[in-house]
PDB file of C-alpha atoms in Angstrom:
ATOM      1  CA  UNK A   1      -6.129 -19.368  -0.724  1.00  0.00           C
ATOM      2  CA  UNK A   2      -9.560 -19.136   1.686  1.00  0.00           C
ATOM      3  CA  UNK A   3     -12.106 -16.365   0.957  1.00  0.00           C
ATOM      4  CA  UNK A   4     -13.818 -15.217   3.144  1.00  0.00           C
ATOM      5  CA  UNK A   5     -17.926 -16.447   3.020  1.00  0.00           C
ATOM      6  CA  UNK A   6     -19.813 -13.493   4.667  1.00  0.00           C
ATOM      7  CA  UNK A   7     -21.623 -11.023   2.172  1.00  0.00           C
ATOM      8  CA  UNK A   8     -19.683  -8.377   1.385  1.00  0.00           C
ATOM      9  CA  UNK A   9     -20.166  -4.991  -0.149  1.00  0.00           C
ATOM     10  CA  UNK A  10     -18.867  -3.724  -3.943  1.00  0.00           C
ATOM     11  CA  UNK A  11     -15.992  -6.685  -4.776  1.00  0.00           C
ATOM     12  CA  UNK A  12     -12.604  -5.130  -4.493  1.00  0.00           C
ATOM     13  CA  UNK A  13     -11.230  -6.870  -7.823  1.00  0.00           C
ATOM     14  CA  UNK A  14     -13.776  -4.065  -9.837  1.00  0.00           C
ATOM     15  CA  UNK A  15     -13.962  -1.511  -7.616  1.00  0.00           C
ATOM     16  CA  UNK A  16      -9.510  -1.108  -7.694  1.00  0.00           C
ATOM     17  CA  UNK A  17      -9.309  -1.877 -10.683  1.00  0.00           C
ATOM     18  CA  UNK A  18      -8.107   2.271 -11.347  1.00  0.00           C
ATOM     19  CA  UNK A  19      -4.523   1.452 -12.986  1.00  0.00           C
ATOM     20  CA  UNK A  20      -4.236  -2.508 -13.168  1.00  0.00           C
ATOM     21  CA  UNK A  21      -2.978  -2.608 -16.920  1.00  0.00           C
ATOM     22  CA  UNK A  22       0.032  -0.737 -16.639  1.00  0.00           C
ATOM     23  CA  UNK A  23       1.358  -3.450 -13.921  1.00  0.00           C
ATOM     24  CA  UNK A  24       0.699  -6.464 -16.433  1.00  0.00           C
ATOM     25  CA  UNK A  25       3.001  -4.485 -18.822  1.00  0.00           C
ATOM     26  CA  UNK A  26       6.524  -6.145 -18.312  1.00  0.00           C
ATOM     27  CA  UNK A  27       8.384  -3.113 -19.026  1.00  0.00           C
ATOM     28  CA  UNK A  28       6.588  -1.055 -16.626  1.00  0.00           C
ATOM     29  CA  UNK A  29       7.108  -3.804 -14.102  1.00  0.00           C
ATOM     30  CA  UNK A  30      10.939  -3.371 -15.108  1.00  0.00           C
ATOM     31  CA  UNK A  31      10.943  -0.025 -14.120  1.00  0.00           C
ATOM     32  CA  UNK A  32       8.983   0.262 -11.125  1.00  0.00           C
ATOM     33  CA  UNK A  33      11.355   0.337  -8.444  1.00  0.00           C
ATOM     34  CA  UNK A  34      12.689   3.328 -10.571  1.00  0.00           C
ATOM     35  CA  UNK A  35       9.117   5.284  -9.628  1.00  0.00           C
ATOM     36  CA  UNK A  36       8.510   5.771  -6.327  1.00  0.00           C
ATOM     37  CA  UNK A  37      11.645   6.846  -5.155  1.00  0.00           C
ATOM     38  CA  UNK A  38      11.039   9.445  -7.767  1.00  0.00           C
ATOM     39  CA  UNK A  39       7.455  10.437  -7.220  1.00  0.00           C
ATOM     40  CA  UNK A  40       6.734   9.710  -3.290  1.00  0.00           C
ATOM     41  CA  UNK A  41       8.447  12.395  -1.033  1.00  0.00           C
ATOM     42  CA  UNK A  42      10.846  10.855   1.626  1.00  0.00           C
ATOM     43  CA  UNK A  43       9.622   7.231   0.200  1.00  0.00           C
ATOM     44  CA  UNK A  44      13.091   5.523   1.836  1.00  0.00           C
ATOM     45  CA  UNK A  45      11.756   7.404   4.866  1.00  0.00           C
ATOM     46  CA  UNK A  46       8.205   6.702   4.296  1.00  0.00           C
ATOM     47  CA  UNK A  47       9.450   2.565   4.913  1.00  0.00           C
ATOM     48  CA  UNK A  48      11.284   3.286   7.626  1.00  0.00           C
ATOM     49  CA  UNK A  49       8.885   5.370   9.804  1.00  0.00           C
ATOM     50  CA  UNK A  50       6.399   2.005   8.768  1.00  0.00           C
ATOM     51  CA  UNK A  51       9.136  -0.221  10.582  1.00  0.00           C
ATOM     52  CA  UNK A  52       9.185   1.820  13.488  1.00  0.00           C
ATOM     53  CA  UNK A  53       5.382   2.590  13.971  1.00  0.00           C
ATOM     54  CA  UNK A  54       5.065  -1.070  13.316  1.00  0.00           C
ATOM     55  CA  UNK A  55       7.685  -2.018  16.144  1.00  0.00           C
ATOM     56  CA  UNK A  56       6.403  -0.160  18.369  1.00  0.00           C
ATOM     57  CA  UNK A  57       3.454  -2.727  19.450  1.00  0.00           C
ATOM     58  CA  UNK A  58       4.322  -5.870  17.051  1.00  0.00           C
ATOM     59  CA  UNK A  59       6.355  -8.551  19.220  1.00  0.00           C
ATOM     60  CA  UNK A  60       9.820 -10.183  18.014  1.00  0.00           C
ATOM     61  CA  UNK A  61       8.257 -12.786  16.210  1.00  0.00           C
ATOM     62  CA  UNK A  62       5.432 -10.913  14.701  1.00  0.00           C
ATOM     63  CA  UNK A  63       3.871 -12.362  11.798  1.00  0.00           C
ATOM     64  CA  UNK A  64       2.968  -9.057   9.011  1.00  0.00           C
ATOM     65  CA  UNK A  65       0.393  -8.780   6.536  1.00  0.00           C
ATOM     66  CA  UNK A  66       1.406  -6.511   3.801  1.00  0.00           C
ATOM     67  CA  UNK A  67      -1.319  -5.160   0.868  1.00  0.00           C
ATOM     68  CA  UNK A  68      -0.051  -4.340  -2.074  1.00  0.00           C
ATOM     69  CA  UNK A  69       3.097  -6.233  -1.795  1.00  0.00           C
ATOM     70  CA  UNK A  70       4.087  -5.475  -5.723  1.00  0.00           C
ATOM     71  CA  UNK A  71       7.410  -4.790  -5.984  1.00  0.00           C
ATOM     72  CA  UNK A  72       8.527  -6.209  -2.817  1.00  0.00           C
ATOM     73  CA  UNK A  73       9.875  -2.500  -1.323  1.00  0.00           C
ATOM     74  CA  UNK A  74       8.365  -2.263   2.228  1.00  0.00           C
ATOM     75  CA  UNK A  75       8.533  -6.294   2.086  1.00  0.00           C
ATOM     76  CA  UNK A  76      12.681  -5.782   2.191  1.00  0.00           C
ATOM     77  CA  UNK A  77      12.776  -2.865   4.440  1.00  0.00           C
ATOM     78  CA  UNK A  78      10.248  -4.619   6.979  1.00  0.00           C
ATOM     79  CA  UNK A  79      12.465  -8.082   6.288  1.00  0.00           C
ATOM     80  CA  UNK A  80      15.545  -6.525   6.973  1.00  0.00           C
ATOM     81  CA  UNK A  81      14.753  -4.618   9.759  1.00  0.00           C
ATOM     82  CA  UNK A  82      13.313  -7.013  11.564  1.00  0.00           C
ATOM     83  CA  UNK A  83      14.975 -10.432  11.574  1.00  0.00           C
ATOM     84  CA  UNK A  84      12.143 -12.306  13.513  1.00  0.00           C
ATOM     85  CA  UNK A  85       8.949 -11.216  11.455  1.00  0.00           C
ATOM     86  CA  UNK A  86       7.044 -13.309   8.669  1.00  0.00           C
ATOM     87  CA  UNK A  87       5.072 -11.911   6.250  1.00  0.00           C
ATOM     88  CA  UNK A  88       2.255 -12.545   3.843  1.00  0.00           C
ATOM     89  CA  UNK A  89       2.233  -9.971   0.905  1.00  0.00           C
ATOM     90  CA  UNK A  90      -0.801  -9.752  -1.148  1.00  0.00           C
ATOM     91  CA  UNK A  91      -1.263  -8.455  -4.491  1.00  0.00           C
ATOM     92  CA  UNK A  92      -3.448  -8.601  -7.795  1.00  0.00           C
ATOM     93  CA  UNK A  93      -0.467  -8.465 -10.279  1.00  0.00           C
ATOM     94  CA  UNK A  94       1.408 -11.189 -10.848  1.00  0.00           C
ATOM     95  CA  UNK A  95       4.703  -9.416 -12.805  1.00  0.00           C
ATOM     96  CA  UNK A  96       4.664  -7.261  -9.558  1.00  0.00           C
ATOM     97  CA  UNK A  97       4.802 -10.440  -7.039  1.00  0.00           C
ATOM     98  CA  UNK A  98       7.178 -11.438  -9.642  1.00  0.00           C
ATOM     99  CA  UNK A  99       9.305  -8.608  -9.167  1.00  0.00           C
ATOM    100  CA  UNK A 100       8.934  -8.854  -5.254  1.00  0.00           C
ATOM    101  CA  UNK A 101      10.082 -12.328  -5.525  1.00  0.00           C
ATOM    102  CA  UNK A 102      12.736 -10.997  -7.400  1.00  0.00           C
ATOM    103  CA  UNK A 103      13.595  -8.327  -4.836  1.00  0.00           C
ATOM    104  CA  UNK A 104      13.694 -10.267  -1.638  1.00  0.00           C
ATOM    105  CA  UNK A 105      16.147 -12.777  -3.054  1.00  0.00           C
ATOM    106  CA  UNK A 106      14.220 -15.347  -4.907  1.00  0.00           C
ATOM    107  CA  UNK A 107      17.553 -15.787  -7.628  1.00  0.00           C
ATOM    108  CA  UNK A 108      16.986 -18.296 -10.047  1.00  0.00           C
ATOM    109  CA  UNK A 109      14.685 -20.465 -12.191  1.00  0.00           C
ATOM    110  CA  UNK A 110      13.552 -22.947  -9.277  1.00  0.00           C
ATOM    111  CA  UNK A 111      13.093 -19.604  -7.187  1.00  0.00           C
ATOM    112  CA  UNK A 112      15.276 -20.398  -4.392  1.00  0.00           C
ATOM    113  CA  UNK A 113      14.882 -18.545  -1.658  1.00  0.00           C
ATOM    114  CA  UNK A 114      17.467 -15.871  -0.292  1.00  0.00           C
ATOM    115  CA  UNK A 115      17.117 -15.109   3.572  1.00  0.00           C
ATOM    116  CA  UNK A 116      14.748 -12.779   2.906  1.00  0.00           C
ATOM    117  CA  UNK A 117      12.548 -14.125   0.802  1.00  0.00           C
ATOM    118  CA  UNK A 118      12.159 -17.643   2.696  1.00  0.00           C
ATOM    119  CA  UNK A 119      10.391 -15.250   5.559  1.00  0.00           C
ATOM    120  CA  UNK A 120       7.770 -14.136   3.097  1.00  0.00           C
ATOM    121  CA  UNK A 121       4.494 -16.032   1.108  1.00  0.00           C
ATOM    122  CA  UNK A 122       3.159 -14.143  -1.727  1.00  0.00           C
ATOM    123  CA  UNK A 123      -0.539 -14.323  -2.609  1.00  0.00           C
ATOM    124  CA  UNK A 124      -2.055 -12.820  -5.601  1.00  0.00           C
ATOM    125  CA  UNK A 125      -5.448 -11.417  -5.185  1.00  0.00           C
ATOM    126  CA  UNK A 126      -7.367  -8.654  -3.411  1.00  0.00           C
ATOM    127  CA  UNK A 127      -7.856  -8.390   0.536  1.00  0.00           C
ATOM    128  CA  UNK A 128     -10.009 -11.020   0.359  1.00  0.00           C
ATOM    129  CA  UNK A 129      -8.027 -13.235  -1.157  1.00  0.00           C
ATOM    130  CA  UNK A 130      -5.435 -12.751   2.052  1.00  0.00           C
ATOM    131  CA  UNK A 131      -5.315 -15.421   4.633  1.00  0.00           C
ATOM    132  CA  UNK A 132      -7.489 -14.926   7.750  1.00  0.00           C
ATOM    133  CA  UNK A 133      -4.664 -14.336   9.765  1.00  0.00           C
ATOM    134  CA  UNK A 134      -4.827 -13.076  12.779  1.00  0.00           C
ATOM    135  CA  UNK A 135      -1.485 -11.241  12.818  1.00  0.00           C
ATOM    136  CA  UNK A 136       0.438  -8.825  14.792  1.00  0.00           C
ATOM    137  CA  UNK A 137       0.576  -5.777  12.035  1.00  0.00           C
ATOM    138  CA  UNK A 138      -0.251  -5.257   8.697  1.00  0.00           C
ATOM    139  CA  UNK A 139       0.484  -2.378   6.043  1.00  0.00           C
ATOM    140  CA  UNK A 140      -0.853  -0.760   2.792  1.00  0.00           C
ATOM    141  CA  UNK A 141       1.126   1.599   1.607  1.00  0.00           C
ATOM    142  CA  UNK A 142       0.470   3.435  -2.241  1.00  0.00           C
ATOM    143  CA  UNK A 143      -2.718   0.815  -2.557  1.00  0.00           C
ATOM    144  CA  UNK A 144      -5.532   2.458  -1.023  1.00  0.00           C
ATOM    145  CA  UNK A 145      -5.947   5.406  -3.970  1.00  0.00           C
ATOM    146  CA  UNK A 146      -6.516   2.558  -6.200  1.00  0.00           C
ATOM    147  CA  UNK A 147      -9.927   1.630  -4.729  1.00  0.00           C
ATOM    148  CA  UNK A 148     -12.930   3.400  -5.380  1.00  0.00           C
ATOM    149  CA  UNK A 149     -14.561   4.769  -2.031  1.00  0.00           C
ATOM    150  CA  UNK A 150     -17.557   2.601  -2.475  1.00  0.00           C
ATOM    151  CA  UNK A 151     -14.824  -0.564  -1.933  1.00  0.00           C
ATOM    152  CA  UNK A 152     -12.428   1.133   0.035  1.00  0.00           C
ATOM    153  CA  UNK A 153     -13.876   0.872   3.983  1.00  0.00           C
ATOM    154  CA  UNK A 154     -14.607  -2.837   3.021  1.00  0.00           C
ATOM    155  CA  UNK A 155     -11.136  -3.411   1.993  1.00  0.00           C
ATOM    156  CA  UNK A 156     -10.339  -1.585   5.616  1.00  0.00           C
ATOM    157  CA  UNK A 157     -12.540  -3.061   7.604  1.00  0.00           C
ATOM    158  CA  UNK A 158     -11.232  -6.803   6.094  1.00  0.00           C
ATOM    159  CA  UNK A 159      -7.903  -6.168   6.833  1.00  0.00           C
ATOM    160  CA  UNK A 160      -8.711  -5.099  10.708  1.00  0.00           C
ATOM    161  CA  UNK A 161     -10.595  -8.615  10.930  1.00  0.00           C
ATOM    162  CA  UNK A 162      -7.187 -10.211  10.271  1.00  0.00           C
ATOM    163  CA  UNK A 163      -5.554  -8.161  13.050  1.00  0.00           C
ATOM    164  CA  UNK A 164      -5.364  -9.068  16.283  1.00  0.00           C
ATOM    165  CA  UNK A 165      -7.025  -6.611  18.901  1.00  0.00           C
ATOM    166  CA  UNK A 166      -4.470  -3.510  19.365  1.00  0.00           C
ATOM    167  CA  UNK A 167      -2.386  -4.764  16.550  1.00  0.00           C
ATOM    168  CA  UNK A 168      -1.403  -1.639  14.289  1.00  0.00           C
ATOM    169  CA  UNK A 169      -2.006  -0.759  10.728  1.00  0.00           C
ATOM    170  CA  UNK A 170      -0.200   1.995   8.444  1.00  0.00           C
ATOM    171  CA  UNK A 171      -1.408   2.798   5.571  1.00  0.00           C
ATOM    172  CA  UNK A 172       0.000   5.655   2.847  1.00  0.00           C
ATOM    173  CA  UNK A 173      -1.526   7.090  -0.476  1.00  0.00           C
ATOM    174  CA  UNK A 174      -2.453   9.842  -2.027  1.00  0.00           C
ATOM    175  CA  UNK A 175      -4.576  12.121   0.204  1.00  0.00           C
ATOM    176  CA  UNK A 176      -4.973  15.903  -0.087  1.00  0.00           C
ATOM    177  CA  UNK A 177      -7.815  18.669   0.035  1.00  0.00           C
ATOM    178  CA  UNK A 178     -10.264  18.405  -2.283  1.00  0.00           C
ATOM    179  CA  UNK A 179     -12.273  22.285  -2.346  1.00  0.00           C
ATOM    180  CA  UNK A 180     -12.315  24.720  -5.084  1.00  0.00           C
ATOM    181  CA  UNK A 181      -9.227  24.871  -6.773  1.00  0.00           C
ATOM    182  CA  UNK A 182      -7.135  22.615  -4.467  1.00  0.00           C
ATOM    183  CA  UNK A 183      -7.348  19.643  -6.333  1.00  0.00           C
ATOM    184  CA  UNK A 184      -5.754  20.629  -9.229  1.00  0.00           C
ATOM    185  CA  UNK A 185      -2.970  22.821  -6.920  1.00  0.00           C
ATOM    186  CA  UNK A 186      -1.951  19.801  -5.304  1.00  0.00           C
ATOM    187  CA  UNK A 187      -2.130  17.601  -8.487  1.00  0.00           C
ATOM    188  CA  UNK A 188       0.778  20.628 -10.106  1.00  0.00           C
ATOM    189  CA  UNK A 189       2.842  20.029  -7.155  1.00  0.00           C
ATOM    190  CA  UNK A 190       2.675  16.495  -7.401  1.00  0.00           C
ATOM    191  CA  UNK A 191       3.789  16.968 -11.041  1.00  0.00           C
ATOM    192  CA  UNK A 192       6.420  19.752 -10.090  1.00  0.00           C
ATOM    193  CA  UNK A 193       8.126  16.953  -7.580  1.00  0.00           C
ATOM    194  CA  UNK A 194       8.521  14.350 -10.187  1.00  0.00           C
ATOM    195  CA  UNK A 195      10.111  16.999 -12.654  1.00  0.00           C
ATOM    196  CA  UNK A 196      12.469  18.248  -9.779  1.00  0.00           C
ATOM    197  CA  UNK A 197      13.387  14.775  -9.780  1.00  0.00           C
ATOM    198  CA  UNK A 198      14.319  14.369 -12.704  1.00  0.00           C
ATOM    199  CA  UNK A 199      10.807  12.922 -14.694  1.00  0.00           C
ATOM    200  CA  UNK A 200      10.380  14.710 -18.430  1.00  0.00           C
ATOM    201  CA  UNK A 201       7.982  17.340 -17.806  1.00  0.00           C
ATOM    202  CA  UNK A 202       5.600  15.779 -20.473  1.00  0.00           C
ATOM    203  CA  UNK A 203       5.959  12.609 -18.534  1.00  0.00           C
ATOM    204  CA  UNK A 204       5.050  14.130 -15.397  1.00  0.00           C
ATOM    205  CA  UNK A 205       2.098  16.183 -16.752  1.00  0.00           C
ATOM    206  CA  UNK A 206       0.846  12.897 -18.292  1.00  0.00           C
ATOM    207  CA  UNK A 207       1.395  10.993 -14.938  1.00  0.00           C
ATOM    208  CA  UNK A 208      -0.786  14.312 -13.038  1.00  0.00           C
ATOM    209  CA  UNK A 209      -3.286  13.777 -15.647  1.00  0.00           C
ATOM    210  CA  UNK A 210      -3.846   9.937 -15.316  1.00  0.00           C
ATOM    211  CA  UNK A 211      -3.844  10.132 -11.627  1.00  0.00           C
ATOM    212  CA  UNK A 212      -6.789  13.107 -11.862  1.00  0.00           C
ATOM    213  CA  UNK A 213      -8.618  11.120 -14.396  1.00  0.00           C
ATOM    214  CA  UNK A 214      -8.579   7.422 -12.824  1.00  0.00           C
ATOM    215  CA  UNK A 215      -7.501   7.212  -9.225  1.00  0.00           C
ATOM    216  CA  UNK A 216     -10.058   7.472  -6.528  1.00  0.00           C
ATOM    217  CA  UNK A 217      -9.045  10.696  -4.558  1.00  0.00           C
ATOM    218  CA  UNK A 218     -10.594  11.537  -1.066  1.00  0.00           C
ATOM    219  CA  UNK A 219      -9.227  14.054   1.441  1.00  0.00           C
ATOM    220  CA  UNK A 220      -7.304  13.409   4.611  1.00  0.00           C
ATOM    221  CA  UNK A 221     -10.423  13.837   6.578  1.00  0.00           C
ATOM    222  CA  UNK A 222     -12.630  11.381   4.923  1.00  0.00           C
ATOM    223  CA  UNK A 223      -9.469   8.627   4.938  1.00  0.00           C
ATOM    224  CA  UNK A 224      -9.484   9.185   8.722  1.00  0.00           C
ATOM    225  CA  UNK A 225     -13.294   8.728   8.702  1.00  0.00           C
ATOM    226  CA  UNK A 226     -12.549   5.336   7.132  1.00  0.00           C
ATOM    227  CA  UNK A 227     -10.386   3.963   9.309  1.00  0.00           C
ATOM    228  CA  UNK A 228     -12.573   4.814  12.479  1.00  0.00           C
ATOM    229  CA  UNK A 229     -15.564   3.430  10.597  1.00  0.00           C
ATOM    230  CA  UNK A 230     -13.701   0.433   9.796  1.00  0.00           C
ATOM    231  CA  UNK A 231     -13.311  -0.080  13.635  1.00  0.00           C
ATOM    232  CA  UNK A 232      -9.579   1.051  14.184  1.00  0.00           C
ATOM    233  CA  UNK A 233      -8.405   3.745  16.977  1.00  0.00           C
ATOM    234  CA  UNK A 234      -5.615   5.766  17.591  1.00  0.00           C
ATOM    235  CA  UNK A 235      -5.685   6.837  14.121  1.00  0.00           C
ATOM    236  CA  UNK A 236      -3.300   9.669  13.780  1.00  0.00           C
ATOM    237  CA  UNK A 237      -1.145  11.411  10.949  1.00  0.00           C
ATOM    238  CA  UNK A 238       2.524  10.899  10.554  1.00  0.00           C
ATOM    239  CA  UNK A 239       3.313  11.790   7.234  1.00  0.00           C
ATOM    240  CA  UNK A 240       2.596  13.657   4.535  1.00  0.00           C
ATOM    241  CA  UNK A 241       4.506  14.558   1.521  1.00  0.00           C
ATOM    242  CA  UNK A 242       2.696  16.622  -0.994  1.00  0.00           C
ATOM    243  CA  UNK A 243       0.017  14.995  -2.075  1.00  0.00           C
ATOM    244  CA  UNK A 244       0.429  11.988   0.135  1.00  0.00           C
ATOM    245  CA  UNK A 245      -0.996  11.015   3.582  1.00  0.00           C
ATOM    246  CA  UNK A 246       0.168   8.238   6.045  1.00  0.00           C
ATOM    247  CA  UNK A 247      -1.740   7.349   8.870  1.00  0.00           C
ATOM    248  CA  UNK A 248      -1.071   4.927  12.112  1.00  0.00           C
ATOM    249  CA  UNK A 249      -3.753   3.307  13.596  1.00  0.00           C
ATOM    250  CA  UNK A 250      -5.022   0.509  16.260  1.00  0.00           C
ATOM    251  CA  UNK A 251      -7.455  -2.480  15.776  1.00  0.00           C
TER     252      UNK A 251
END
């Protein structure tokens, strides 16, 4: 896969490296299409306002770039939506591009390819490890909170140089106020939506505490901030779920 050559600020593969042991752990990669469902409010939604928002500018025969493709979730909703699309998916875990494999339709040994999965190339690395594109629409959805805000308006600003001009990007993570007190509100009601769905309490306190402790946390306004710095427009809200934030934008 082609880096890119120009200098570039803190390197992505140490600045999100937040939570990347837990998805070389097979049995947590076993689980993991168990989690979000669980743990993201309206997550089947979440993939299916991305479709739309995507649609709305991509073309019939768009071709997607998708960060954070572990797991392959948004990579089937996107595929099945939309017959005509191709996508590159790019991740830093290999048992989670695995798994995606796995989930699109890759369904034996020799990894032959189901109709879904012969639409999509997985690529394991960081942004800059993606191919230089240019495509119609890319997403990166749950990725962004695992990048530390030094890294995270390079890893923006990369993927709008692989989108064509007016091409859209949504991206979705955890995003909530940060002032006195709210952080650990929010953080509770995080916890309080996994155990209303069914996660052990000490599970879910243990999940609240990890994501306090090790996940880079900014608020909605600074995310926003981001994206305009990293040179997209249009950026506007369209979800938000608790502690989550998604936004739309234009390159």
């Amino acid at each position: 896969m082609r880096h890119d050559a120009t200098p570039r600020a803190p390197d992505p593969r140490e600045a999100a490296s937040a939570m990347p042991e837990p998805f070389s752990d097979p049995e947590v990669v076993a689980r993991y299409a168990e989690g979000p469902p669980r743990l993201v409010p309206g997550f089947a939604d979440l993939h299916r306002m991305t479709t739309l928002l995507l649609a709305e500018h991509a073309p019939p025969d768009a071709r997607v770039l998708v960060l954070g493709a572990g797991g392959g979730l948004e990579l089937k909703t996107l595929a099945t939506a939309q017959p005509g699309w191709r996508f590159d998916g790019v991740d830093p875990a290999a048992g989670m591009l695995a798994l995606a494999a796995r989930t699109l339709g890759s369904v034996d040994s020799r990894q032959t390819l189901g109709p879904l999965a012969e639409r999509v190339r997985l690529h394991q690395g960081y942004i800059d490890d993606a191919p230089d594109g240019p495509y119609d629409a890319a997403t990166c959805l749950l990725t962004l909170h695992f990048v530390a805000r030094e890294a995270r308006l390079h890893t923006v600003s990369q993927l709008r140089r692989r989108l064509k001009p007016g091409a859209p990007l949504v991206v979705a993570h955890i995003s909530f106020p940060q002032g006195a007190g709210e952080r650990a509100r929010w953080l509770s009601r995080y916890a309080a939506f996994a155990v209303d769905s069914g996660i052990a309490p000490a599970q879910a306190d243990s999940a609240r505490a990890a994501i306090d402790a090790r996940l880079h946390l900014l608020t909605p306004e600074q995310d926003e901030a981001i994206l305009r710095d990293a040179g997209f427009s249009d950026v506007s809200l369209f979800y938000a779920g608790f502690t989550f934030r998604g936004w739309v934008a234009r390159a």
